[in-house]
């Protein structure tokens, strides 16, 4: 037909020519749950042959919402990956399934030419985790031949802590705003809530604390609890239990009581009634997370009661329902003259044994506050009668928000693998946390979430790796950073062999690069005031000395660093002798923590042979150089990564290179005032004089509580 | 092959089984720019035959970014709609193209069996508008046979005003947070910026004021201007010029001057230098929008200068670059004892003729503040020497945020079609605005945007109709609400004949329903304090009397309503006699505005034969009943609308029904204290006693400035 002669039919691939209004671009929304068809036919056929059928085995064999979710996920995932339908059947186990918590067993067989994968678990959530495990194996192109895998989570409560306000701002949130649209709840259930739960379940997370630790009692009112219940209803099929932060003064603020004294019977009755109300609405409610008498938050000490008194009152209300209290150990007093790094230990260790059985004391990985590098917190292993929960921070409060690449698995592994010697050698932080050192029946790990309303969930396209890594390590702290980075990269960007190694290499080197260009050699708390983005070693006059930078770095003409050895604040004395001996000795102390524990002369000889000053300069420069290397590496991946995510990361790396230079230059110019030494060869001079960095001010940095209005 | 026997191939349609992580759901992101394939083969073939080629004709014929955008849009759109590629060529006109501003000519021909559409325009943006017009015709299934269309915009500046803060909160924003990710700018250009510009261009908008009228001077610093420039660069190919709000005290706050007196030479020099700086970065900058001496904002009156003095200082700085000032007339004084509705007129009419040629006075549609219904603003037609810009509000500050359905085209048409009689009969507000009454060479219309980071842009899936309608009416105010609703529905949900009429009917009846259940018969300003969501006729003690409800409704045992007739505040006297005569006479005044202009006894006989009280009750009930009718109608559309958007609207209608009852019950119980009359038959009794409504308090309602923290 003549009239059709110029009309050429297009393949599907040619459609998304511009923008994303077509809604089909790779915008990162799918995270690591991408189920694109396997393009290598031999691989695809091998999986098809292995998957004639999938059998989900539970003690009940009932078609629960969780098993339906597992089956739907398998259908969707395998339809995408393999291009066809695999029958999934749910059956009741004929044998007794051994007690294995959230764990599962994955077995593949081939009998009479029928390939079968069988997922067996003691309860439905375990099957769901097994389903995601199976999909992950296919997504990362692992063989399914003769699988016989038993996977048991090492930690029981694997929780994301959201520092989300009811206004939807997020304290230290860098990926937009809170996912919880409180005003639209309970009527409208955004499909994104389901996808959040799927993503969490896919990496084994089983809890979400919805609200900021700087808490607002309003979330405990009936107006909000029905909204909480609606969210909990969406999460339930995915095995995610909801937790809330409890503002300690809630009995006064929303209860109308004259006091919040935890030993006052009316206060105790109020909490009991409130908790009963919560469980009527949310029968599987997880419990309360509490920040008390910390940075201005109310707490039991307002009534001369101890942290144990406070925690126990809440714990008693929760106990009949099986709920727990996560009581944060992040406390330090403005009045206390002692080293801030020592205060939590001093305050909490005397309370060991005084907490109810359903109370966790939740400590951050290090004794200060999520610095790019800290030694492990001395509380780990120091409270044998109390289960200690580990709090990690996925959101990069001190590592560049969602602007800078910093894959945190290596940082978390560093603390998890640290040996506390609490019960002899091998008493790693990981084993303290999972309860195996002190034989606690319950265990918990929490990660401060880096999620938000940004379409790709975490702002930086590569920051989702931290969400992923947290879940994987919470499930199994023995996994290596390399293995996690490799999995995540394959699932997120594909299995292209030209792509996987360079991306994994970037991820694995990134945290150390941030340490180097911001706070190398054990330096800490050097950041700009308030928003914490960029350098501020000169910050010295704030409401509290322990919020300044000079409190921590002690830069002077005689040297640099905080003497926490026996001749200083003796913070090392809070560790077991085996550890204290190493940290406390300038010769044995790892150089990565040197200035954390020691005040060291500028000419101190480092292992490299450099002086401290030259080594410091070299580290700052190395951080910058590393980012430049990623830029080159990333550029070479053009064509191997979809344009939208490639452009996004390229833009952020450009910014990170600028930020890294800014850190290097601001810090070195500042310290040079004390070292009075020239920059060594190979270290680039600053772009501006010191004055420029001192005066520089950013406005409206995301996540900064004071500017959230 | 035996091993493949249970493996069934799936069609593409079976893929998105759950959630939206697949990223393929109908989430509303594509707005009305959906280019799904035409499924009726005869229709598709007809378009294919008509479109052997498309020719874009401009005076230059150069392949500018705007023409490339037009061509790309045609390629994408037609590939989607028709499933194939249509050649698009760009040619230089051989004839002189007549002056037609942003207008275009669309001509279809069929010669020698070749179907061709030719889009001709005087500059490139006109071609882009023509391209979208062509796509709209196909999306709405109109014939392309023998087209000969000339389309000229009636108003020159068609601007969206974003009340967005630099923290990304939005004052009166109900669809998430600001689209402008200031912190990530200028490095990262979110593809959503491009889609925003495409959506705006597709309905003929050509300006965007990026920042809140309650302005922050920081946006005028270099730190932010480079970010503004980056956004402007994304918008430019789509013909969108950027405007900013100018905080009048900026010379003091960021300029370091001791004063912001507009007649101070140093202040004038500062503005001149600042504007020069802006134009170096943004050569096509549109100009400033200013809220001055209004609700606490700084302004020229702080220095005993007039609004004209203030506007002219900015105008003089902008004039050399072709920029304009939009100076808002939304002023009312706390001290002034006069009716708030009269104050803008009183303050501005004496200044007519005193503004520079590049100043617009921008007035809201009515004299109070975007109420569900107001009479037209008396300033329209009262300042013949000054171009008046019309400010409409797309974001539903007083009409239920993004929770309630209220299609606003009928409201806007009401004001546009109102006759001011300024230059005799036919001097409609529309003709005052478009410059044809007073022969102004420039003209402007602004809409306060309802966009945000919500995936579907506007929160309520049907609220995008207001964005669409604003653009269409800004281009051509003679379009009918029906036609606009019909277009939008087809483009947004498809041309299914079972779907289009019921959705259009809902849209067209929605604004009147909201009026009925919230503020019927000319009642106004009855809303709850601060957040403006829900009823507050009892609000009577605030910092300012003119922020209370009792100031406006005058409910008393003798009747209801604000006497603005000659026997009252004589606000009617600000209108031309032809208008004043009607509004001022209780017998002639439209009942829809009765209580706006008159204080009327409870037993006043209405046209229906009811007393005022019975009519008032009936209106409130009718509003509730209407929402219930939509619920039924919407339910019947299941299967005709994709599940995701269907569920979303259903959830919101459920909420709207509850809200409508809440409005009805709160207001009627309150007014009943004065009317002392029973509810008439057919009006449902309230769910709670009055006390409940008086005490009811919502927390953290979106868009409420005081709670944005």
JSON list of N, CA and C in Angstrom, two decimals, chain A residues 3-6 8 18 20-21 29-30 48 52 72 85 110 114 167 183 187 195 198 216 223-224 655 658 699-700 707-709, chain B residues 3-6 8 18 20-21 29-30 48 52 72 84-85 110 114 167 183 187 195 198 216 223-224 655 658 699-700 707-709:
[
{"chain": "A", "resi": 3, "resn": "UNK", "atom": "N", "xyz": [0.24, 4.35, 0.55]},
{"chain": "A", "resi": 3, "resn": "UNK", "atom": "CA", "xyz": [0.14, 5.34, 1.64]},
{"chain": "A", "resi": 3, "resn": "UNK", "atom": "C", "xyz": [0.91, 4.92, 2.89]},
{"chain": "A", "resi": 4, "resn": "UNK", "atom": "N", "xyz": [1.25, 3.66, 2.97]},
{"chain": "A", "resi": 4, "resn": "UNK", "atom": "CA", "xyz": [1.96, 3.21, 4.17]},
{"chain": "A", "resi": 4, "resn": "UNK", "atom": "C", "xyz": [3.46, 3.09, 3.94]},
{"chain": "A", "resi": 5, "resn": "UNK", "atom": "N", "xyz": [3.88, 3.53, 2.75]},
{"chain": "A", "resi": 5, "resn": "UNK", "atom": "CA", "xyz": [5.26, 3.18, 2.38]},
{"chain": "A", "resi": 5, "resn": "UNK", "atom": "C", "xyz": [6.29, 3.81, 3.34]},
{"chain": "A", "resi": 6, "resn": "UNK", "atom": "N", "xyz": [6.00, 4.99, 3.86]},
{"chain": "A", "resi": 6, "resn": "UNK", "atom": "CA", "xyz": [7.02, 5.61, 4.71]},
{"chain": "A", "resi": 6, "resn": "UNK", "atom": "C", "xyz": [6.83, 5.26, 6.18]},
{"chain": "A", "resi": 8, "resn": "UNK", "atom": "N", "xyz": [7.33, 2.94, 9.02]},
{"chain": "A", "resi": 8, "resn": "UNK", "atom": "CA", "xyz": [8.14, 1.79, 9.41]},
{"chain": "A", "resi": 8, "resn": "UNK", "atom": "C", "xyz": [7.77, 1.30, 10.80]},
{"chain": "A", "resi": 18, "resn": "UNK", "atom": "N", "xyz": [12.74, 9.73, 24.85]},
{"chain": "A", "resi": 18, "resn": "UNK", "atom": "CA", "xyz": [13.08, 10.94, 25.60]},
{"chain": "A", "resi": 18, "resn": "UNK", "atom": "C", "xyz": [12.41, 10.95, 26.96]},
{"chain": "A", "resi": 20, "resn": "UNK", "atom": "N", "xyz": [11.25, 10.71, 30.81]},
{"chain": "A", "resi": 20, "resn": "UNK", "atom": "CA", "xyz": [10.81, 9.48, 31.45]},
{"chain": "A", "resi": 20, "resn": "UNK", "atom": "C", "xyz": [9.30, 9.48, 31.58]},
{"chain": "A", "resi": 21, "resn": "UNK", "atom": "N", "xyz": [8.61, 10.44, 30.95]},
{"chain": "A", "resi": 21, "resn": "UNK", "atom": "CA", "xyz": [7.15, 10.44, 31.06]},
{"chain": "A", "resi": 21, "resn": "UNK", "atom": "C", "xyz": [6.60, 9.14, 30.55]},
{"chain": "A", "resi": 29, "resn": "UNK", "atom": "N", "xyz": [13.98, 2.61, 40.63]},
{"chain": "A", "resi": 29, "resn": "UNK", "atom": "CA", "xyz": [12.88, 2.27, 41.53]},
{"chain": "A", "resi": 29, "resn": "UNK", "atom": "C", "xyz": [12.86, 0.78, 41.87]},
{"chain": "A", "resi": 30, "resn": "UNK", "atom": "N", "xyz": [13.25, -0.05, 40.92]},
{"chain": "A", "resi": 30, "resn": "UNK", "atom": "CA", "xyz": [13.17, -1.50, 41.15]},
{"chain": "A", "resi": 30, "resn": "UNK", "atom": "C", "xyz": [14.25, -2.02, 42.08]},
{"chain": "A", "resi": 48, "resn": "UNK", "atom": "N", "xyz": [15.42, -22.99, 33.35]},
{"chain": "A", "resi": 48, "resn": "UNK", "atom": "CA", "xyz": [14.11, -23.54, 33.00]},
{"chain": "A", "resi": 48, "resn": "UNK", "atom": "C", "xyz": [14.08, -25.04, 33.31]},
{"chain": "A", "resi": 52, "resn": "UNK", "atom": "N", "xyz": [11.11, -27.06, 36.81]},
{"chain": "A", "resi": 52, "resn": "UNK", "atom": "CA", "xyz": [9.80, -27.55, 36.37]},
{"chain": "A", "resi": 52, "resn": "UNK", "atom": "C", "xyz": [8.75, -27.25, 37.41]},
{"chain": "A", "resi": 72, "resn": "UNK", "atom": "N", "xyz": [3.61, -15.15, 44.58]},
{"chain": "A", "resi": 72, "resn": "UNK", "atom": "CA", "xyz": [3.51, -14.07, 43.59]},
{"chain": "A", "resi": 72, "resn": "UNK", "atom": "C", "xyz": [4.89, -13.56, 43.17]},
{"chain": "A", "resi": 85, "resn": "UNK", "atom": "N", "xyz": [6.10, -19.33, 32.88]},
{"chain": "A", "resi": 85, "resn": "UNK", "atom": "CA", "xyz": [5.47, -19.55, 34.18]},
{"chain": "A", "resi": 85, "resn": "UNK", "atom": "C", "xyz": [6.00, -20.85, 34.80]},
{"chain": "A", "resi": 110, "resn": "UNK", "atom": "N", "xyz": [16.42, -33.45, 40.89]},
{"chain": "A", "resi": 110, "resn": "UNK", "atom": "CA", "xyz": [16.04, -33.80, 39.52]},
{"chain": "A", "resi": 110, "resn": "UNK", "atom": "C", "xyz": [15.71, -35.28, 39.51]},
{"chain": "A", "resi": 114, "resn": "UNK", "atom": "N", "xyz": [12.30, -34.38, 36.08]},
{"chain": "A", "resi": 114, "resn": "UNK", "atom": "CA", "xyz": [11.57, -33.21, 36.59]},
{"chain": "A", "resi": 114, "resn": "UNK", "atom": "C", "xyz": [12.48, -32.46, 37.56]},
{"chain": "A", "resi": 167, "resn": "UNK", "atom": "N", "xyz": [5.82, 15.33, 59.97]},
{"chain": "A", "resi": 167, "resn": "UNK", "atom": "CA", "xyz": [5.68, 16.29, 58.87]},
{"chain": "A", "resi": 167, "resn": "UNK", "atom": "C", "xyz": [6.30, 15.75, 57.58]},
{"chain": "A", "resi": 183, "resn": "UNK", "atom": "N", "xyz": [-0.76, 11.97, 56.27]},
{"chain": "A", "resi": 183, "resn": "UNK", "atom": "CA", "xyz": [-2.05, 12.62, 56.08]},
{"chain": "A", "resi": 183, "resn": "UNK", "atom": "C", "xyz": [-2.99, 11.77, 55.22]},
{"chain": "A", "resi": 187, "resn": "UNK", "atom": "N", "xyz": [-6.58, 5.97, 54.79]},
{"chain": "A", "resi": 187, "resn": "UNK", "atom": "CA", "xyz": [-7.44, 5.67, 53.64]},
{"chain": "A", "resi": 187, "resn": "UNK", "atom": "C", "xyz": [-6.65, 5.16, 52.44]},
{"chain": "A", "resi": 195, "resn": "UNK", "atom": "N", "xyz": [6.07, -2.10, 48.06]},
{"chain": "A", "resi": 195, "resn": "UNK", "atom": "CA", "xyz": [7.39, -2.30, 47.47]},
{"chain": "A", "resi": 195, "resn": "UNK", "atom": "C", "xyz": [8.50, -2.12, 48.51]},
{"chain": "A", "resi": 198, "resn": "UNK", "atom": "N", "xyz": [8.54, -5.37, 50.33]},
{"chain": "A", "resi": 198, "resn": "UNK", "atom": "CA", "xyz": [9.15, -6.40, 49.49]},
{"chain": "A", "resi": 198, "resn": "UNK", "atom": "C", "xyz": [10.67, -6.26, 49.50]},
{"chain": "A", "resi": 216, "resn": "UNK", "atom": "N", "xyz": [8.09, 12.39, 68.71]},
{"chain": "A", "resi": 216, "resn": "UNK", "atom": "CA", "xyz": [6.91, 13.22, 68.83]},
{"chain": "A", "resi": 216, "resn": "UNK", "atom": "C", "xyz": [5.81, 12.33, 69.40]},
{"chain": "A", "resi": 223, "resn": "UNK", "atom": "N", "xyz": [-5.44, 9.26, 66.71]},
{"chain": "A", "resi": 223, "resn": "UNK", "atom": "CA", "xyz": [-5.41, 9.81, 65.35]},
{"chain": "A", "resi": 223, "resn": "UNK", "atom": "C", "xyz": [-4.32, 9.15, 64.51]},
{"chain": "A", "resi": 224, "resn": "UNK", "atom": "N", "xyz": [-3.15, 8.93, 65.12]},
{"chain": "A", "resi": 224, "resn": "UNK", "atom": "CA", "xyz": [-2.03, 8.37, 64.36]},
{"chain": "A", "resi": 224, "resn": "UNK", "atom": "C", "xyz": [-1.93, 6.85, 64.45]},
{"chain": "A", "resi": 655, "resn": "UNK", "atom": "N", "xyz": [30.50, 15.98, 41.67]},
{"chain": "A", "resi": 655, "resn": "UNK", "atom": "CA", "xyz": [30.30, 16.72, 42.91]},
{"chain": "A", "resi": 655, "resn": "UNK", "atom": "C", "xyz": [31.20, 16.18, 44.02]},
{"chain": "A", "resi": 658, "resn": "UNK", "atom": "N", "xyz": [34.69, 17.45, 43.80]},
{"chain": "A", "resi": 658, "resn": "UNK", "atom": "CA", "xyz": [34.76, 18.84, 44.30]},
{"chain": "A", "resi": 658, "resn": "UNK", "atom": "C", "xyz": [34.71, 18.85, 45.83]},
{"chain": "A", "resi": 699, "resn": "UNK", "atom": "N", "xyz": [23.46, 26.59, 52.56]},
{"chain": "A", "resi": 699, "resn": "UNK", "atom": "CA", "xyz": [22.11, 26.81, 53.05]},
{"chain": "A", "resi": 699, "resn": "UNK", "atom": "C", "xyz": [21.22, 25.61, 52.74]},
{"chain": "A", "resi": 700, "resn": "UNK", "atom": "N", "xyz": [20.36, 25.31, 53.68]},
{"chain": "A", "resi": 700, "resn": "UNK", "atom": "CA", "xyz": [19.29, 24.33, 53.45]},
{"chain": "A", "resi": 700, "resn": "UNK", "atom": "C", "xyz": [19.82, 22.98, 52.99]},
{"chain": "A", "resi": 707, "resn": "UNK", "atom": "N", "xyz": [17.00, 23.43, 60.06]},
{"chain": "A", "resi": 707, "resn": "UNK", "atom": "CA", "xyz": [16.57, 24.16, 58.86]},
{"chain": "A", "resi": 707, "resn": "UNK", "atom": "C", "xyz": [15.34, 23.53, 58.21]},
{"chain": "A", "resi": 708, "resn": "UNK", "atom": "N", "xyz": [14.74, 22.58, 58.89]},
{"chain": "A", "resi": 708, "resn": "UNK", "atom": "CA", "xyz": [13.56, 21.92, 58.32]},
{"chain": "A", "resi": 708, "resn": "UNK", "atom": "C", "xyz": [12.31, 22.74, 58.55]},
{"chain": "A", "resi": 709, "resn": "UNK", "atom": "N", "xyz": [12.18, 23.80, 57.85]},
{"chain": "A", "resi": 709, "resn": "UNK", "atom": "CA", "xyz": [10.95, 24.58, 57.97]},
{"chain": "A", "resi": 709, "resn": "UNK", "atom": "C", "xyz": [10.75, 25.40, 56.72]},
{"chain": "B", "resi": 3, "resn": "UNK", "atom": "N", "xyz": [11.40, -31.91, 29.61]},
{"chain": "B", "resi": 3, "resn": "UNK", "atom": "CA", "xyz": [11.74, -31.03, 30.73]},
{"chain": "B", "resi": 3, "resn": "UNK", "atom": "C", "xyz": [11.08, -29.66, 30.62]},
{"chain": "B", "resi": 4, "resn": "UNK", "atom": "N", "xyz": [10.63, -29.33, 29.43]},
{"chain": "B", "resi": 4, "resn": "UNK", "atom": "CA", "xyz": [10.02, -28.01, 29.29]},
{"chain": "B", "resi": 4, "resn": "UNK", "atom": "C", "xyz": [8.50, -28.06, 29.32]},
{"chain": "B", "resi": 5, "resn": "UNK", "atom": "N", "xyz": [7.97, -29.26, 29.59]},
{"chain": "B", "resi": 5, "resn": "UNK", "atom": "CA", "xyz": [6.53, -29.42, 29.38]},
{"chain": "B", "resi": 5, "resn": "UNK", "atom": "C", "xyz": [5.69, -28.48, 30.26]},
{"chain": "B", "resi": 6, "resn": "UNK", "atom": "N", "xyz": [6.17, -28.20, 31.49]},
{"chain": "B", "resi": 6, "resn": "UNK", "atom": "CA", "xyz": [5.33, -27.38, 32.37]},
{"chain": "B", "resi": 6, "resn": "UNK", "atom": "C", "xyz": [5.65, -25.88, 32.22]},
{"chain": "B", "resi": 8, "resn": "UNK", "atom": "N", "xyz": [5.25, -22.64, 30.50]},
{"chain": "B", "resi": 8, "resn": "UNK", "atom": "CA", "xyz": [4.37, -21.98, 29.52]},
{"chain": "B", "resi": 8, "resn": "UNK", "atom": "C", "xyz": [4.85, -20.55, 29.25]},
{"chain": "B", "resi": 18, "resn": "UNK", "atom": "N", "xyz": [2.32, -7.90, 40.58]},
{"chain": "B", "resi": 18, "resn": "UNK", "atom": "CA", "xyz": [2.18, -7.36, 41.93]},
{"chain": "B", "resi": 18, "resn": "UNK", "atom": "C", "xyz": [2.99, -6.09, 42.08]},
{"chain": "B", "resi": 20, "resn": "UNK", "atom": "N", "xyz": [4.56, -2.40, 42.36]},
{"chain": "B", "resi": 20, "resn": "UNK", "atom": "CA", "xyz": [4.96, -1.61, 41.21]},
{"chain": "B", "resi": 20, "resn": "UNK", "atom": "C", "xyz": [6.46, -1.63, 41.06]},
{"chain": "B", "resi": 21, "resn": "UNK", "atom": "N", "xyz": [7.16, -2.50, 41.81]},
{"chain": "B", "resi": 21, "resn": "UNK", "atom": "CA", "xyz": [8.61, -2.52, 41.65]},
{"chain": "B", "resi": 21, "resn": "UNK", "atom": "C", "xyz": [8.98, -2.83, 40.21]},
{"chain": "B", "resi": 29, "resn": "UNK", "atom": "N", "xyz": [2.26, 9.01, 36.45]},
{"chain": "B", "resi": 29, "resn": "UNK", "atom": "CA", "xyz": [3.43, 9.85, 36.15]},
{"chain": "B", "resi": 29, "resn": "UNK", "atom": "C", "xyz": [3.34, 10.46, 34.76]},
{"chain": "B", "resi": 30, "resn": "UNK", "atom": "N", "xyz": [2.76, 9.71, 33.83]},
{"chain": "B", "resi": 30, "resn": "UNK", "atom": "CA", "xyz": [2.74, 10.20, 32.44]},
{"chain": "B", "resi": 30, "resn": "UNK", "atom": "C", "xyz": [1.72, 11.30, 32.23]},
{"chain": "B", "resi": 48, "resn": "UNK", "atom": "N", "xyz": [-2.44, 6.74, 10.34]},
{"chain": "B", "resi": 48, "resn": "UNK", "atom": "CA", "xyz": [-1.23, 6.38, 9.60]},
{"chain": "B", "resi": 48, "resn": "UNK", "atom": "C", "xyz": [-1.29, 6.96, 8.18]},
{"chain": "B", "resi": 52, "resn": "UNK", "atom": "N", "xyz": [1.87, 10.46, 6.50]},
{"chain": "B", "resi": 52, "resn": "UNK", "atom": "CA", "xyz": [3.06, 10.00, 5.80]},
{"chain": "B", "resi": 52, "resn": "UNK", "atom": "C", "xyz": [4.25, 10.87, 6.15]},
{"chain": "B", "resi": 72, "resn": "UNK", "atom": "N", "xyz": [11.28, 15.15, 18.64]},
{"chain": "B", "resi": 72, "resn": "UNK", "atom": "CA", "xyz": [11.38, 13.97, 19.51]},
{"chain": "B", "resi": 72, "resn": "UNK", "atom": "C", "xyz": [10.01, 13.61, 20.09]},
{"chain": "B", "resi": 84, "resn": "UNK", "atom": "N", "xyz": [4.59, 3.03, 14.88]},
{"chain": "B", "resi": 84, "resn": "UNK", "atom": "CA", "xyz": [5.56, 3.13, 13.80]},
{"chain": "B", "resi": 84, "resn": "UNK", "atom": "C", "xyz": [6.17, 4.52, 13.75]},
{"chain": "B", "resi": 85, "resn": "UNK", "atom": "N", "xyz": [7.07, 4.69, 12.82]},
{"chain": "B", "resi": 85, "resn": "UNK", "atom": "CA", "xyz": [7.82, 5.94, 12.75]},
{"chain": "B", "resi": 85, "resn": "UNK", "atom": "C", "xyz": [7.25, 6.85, 11.66]},
{"chain": "B", "resi": 110, "resn": "UNK", "atom": "N", "xyz": [-3.55, 16.14, 1.58]},
{"chain": "B", "resi": 110, "resn": "UNK", "atom": "CA", "xyz": [-3.35, 14.83, 0.96]},
{"chain": "B", "resi": 110, "resn": "UNK", "atom": "C", "xyz": [-3.16, 15.07, -0.53]},
{"chain": "B", "resi": 114, "resn": "UNK", "atom": "N", "xyz": [-0.10, 11.20, -0.65]},
{"chain": "B", "resi": 114, "resn": "UNK", "atom": "CA", "xyz": [0.79, 11.41, 0.50]},
{"chain": "B", "resi": 114, "resn": "UNK", "atom": "C", "xyz": [0.07, 12.30, 1.51]},
{"chain": "B", "resi": 167, "resn": "UNK", "atom": "N", "xyz": [13.80, 24.77, 51.34]},
{"chain": "B", "resi": 167, "resn": "UNK", "atom": "CA", "xyz": [13.89, 23.49, 52.07]},
{"chain": "B", "resi": 167, "resn": "UNK", "atom": "C", "xyz": [13.08, 22.40, 51.39]},
{"chain": "B", "resi": 183, "resn": "UNK", "atom": "N", "xyz": [19.55, 21.14, 46.63]},
{"chain": "B", "resi": 183, "resn": "UNK", "atom": "CA", "xyz": [20.87, 20.70, 47.09]},
{"chain": "B", "resi": 183, "resn": "UNK", "atom": "C", "xyz": [21.62, 19.94, 46.00]},
{"chain": "B", "resi": 187, "resn": "UNK", "atom": "N", "xyz": [24.57, 20.25, 39.84]},
{"chain": "B", "resi": 187, "resn": "UNK", "atom": "CA", "xyz": [25.25, 19.09, 39.25]},
{"chain": "B", "resi": 187, "resn": "UNK", "atom": "C", "xyz": [24.27, 18.10, 38.62]},
{"chain": "B", "resi": 195, "resn": "UNK", "atom": "N", "xyz": [10.50, 16.38, 32.25]},
{"chain": "B", "resi": 195, "resn": "UNK", "atom": "CA", "xyz": [9.11, 15.97, 32.10]},
{"chain": "B", "resi": 195, "resn": "UNK", "atom": "C", "xyz": [8.15, 17.06, 32.60]},
{"chain": "B", "resi": 198, "resn": "UNK", "atom": "N", "xyz": [8.02, 19.44, 29.73]},
{"chain": "B", "resi": 198, "resn": "UNK", "atom": "CA", "xyz": [7.22, 18.87, 28.64]},
{"chain": "B", "resi": 198, "resn": "UNK", "atom": "C", "xyz": [5.73, 19.01, 28.95]},
{"chain": "B", "resi": 216, "resn": "UNK", "atom": "N", "xyz": [12.29, 34.09, 50.26]},
{"chain": "B", "resi": 216, "resn": "UNK", "atom": "CA", "xyz": [13.55, 33.92, 50.95]},
{"chain": "B", "resi": 216, "resn": "UNK", "atom": "C", "xyz": [14.63, 34.53, 50.05]},
{"chain": "B", "resi": 223, "resn": "UNK", "atom": "N", "xyz": [25.13, 31.39, 45.28]},
{"chain": "B", "resi": 223, "resn": "UNK", "atom": "CA", "xyz": [25.00, 29.95, 45.59]},
{"chain": "B", "resi": 223, "resn": "UNK", "atom": "C", "xyz": [23.76, 29.36, 44.92]},
{"chain": "B", "resi": 224, "resn": "UNK", "atom": "N", "xyz": [22.66, 30.12, 44.95]},
{"chain": "B", "resi": 224, "resn": "UNK", "atom": "CA", "xyz": [21.42, 29.58, 44.40]},
{"chain": "B", "resi": 224, "resn": "UNK", "atom": "C", "xyz": [21.19, 29.97, 42.95]},
{"chain": "B", "resi": 655, "resn": "UNK", "atom": "N", "xyz": [-12.66, 9.12, 51.63]},
{"chain": "B", "resi": 655, "resn": "UNK", "atom": "CA", "xyz": [-12.24, 10.18, 52.55]},
{"chain": "B", "resi": 655, "resn": "UNK", "atom": "C", "xyz": [-13.06, 11.45, 52.31]},
{"chain": "B", "resi": 658, "resn": "UNK", "atom": "N", "xyz": [-16.40, 11.34, 53.92]},
{"chain": "B", "resi": 658, "resn": "UNK", "atom": "CA", "xyz": [-16.29, 11.58, 55.37]},
{"chain": "B", "resi": 658, "resn": "UNK", "atom": "C", "xyz": [-16.05, 13.06, 55.65]},
{"chain": "B", "resi": 699, "resn": "UNK", "atom": "N", "xyz": [-3.42, 17.11, 63.09]},
{"chain": "B", "resi": 699, "resn": "UNK", "atom": "CA", "xyz": [-2.00, 17.42, 63.24]},
{"chain": "B", "resi": 699, "resn": "UNK", "atom": "C", "xyz": [-1.27, 17.25, 61.91]},
{"chain": "B", "resi": 700, "resn": "UNK", "atom": "N", "xyz": [-0.35, 18.15, 61.67]},
{"chain": "B", "resi": 700, "resn": "UNK", "atom": "CA", "xyz": [0.58, 18.01, 60.55]},
{"chain": "B", "resi": 700, "resn": "UNK", "atom": "C", "xyz": [-0.13, 17.86, 59.21]},
{"chain": "B", "resi": 707, "resn": "UNK", "atom": "N", "xyz": [3.54, 24.40, 60.61]},
{"chain": "B", "resi": 707, "resn": "UNK", "atom": "CA", "xyz": [3.91, 23.05, 61.04]},
{"chain": "B", "resi": 707, "resn": "UNK", "atom": "C", "xyz": [4.97, 22.42, 60.16]},
{"chain": "B", "resi": 708, "resn": "UNK", "atom": "N", "xyz": [5.56, 23.21, 59.29]},
{"chain": "B", "resi": 708, "resn": "UNK", "atom": "CA", "xyz": [6.59, 22.66, 58.39]},
{"chain": "B", "resi": 708, "resn": "UNK", "atom": "C", "xyz": [7.93, 22.60, 59.10]},
{"chain": "B", "resi": 709, "resn": "UNK", "atom": "N", "xyz": [8.06, 21.68, 60.01]},
{"chain": "B", "resi": 709, "resn": "UNK", "atom": "CA", "xyz": [9.35, 21.51, 60.67]},
{"chain": "B", "resi": 709, "resn": "UNK", "atom": "C", "xyz": [9.44, 20.13, 61.24]}
]
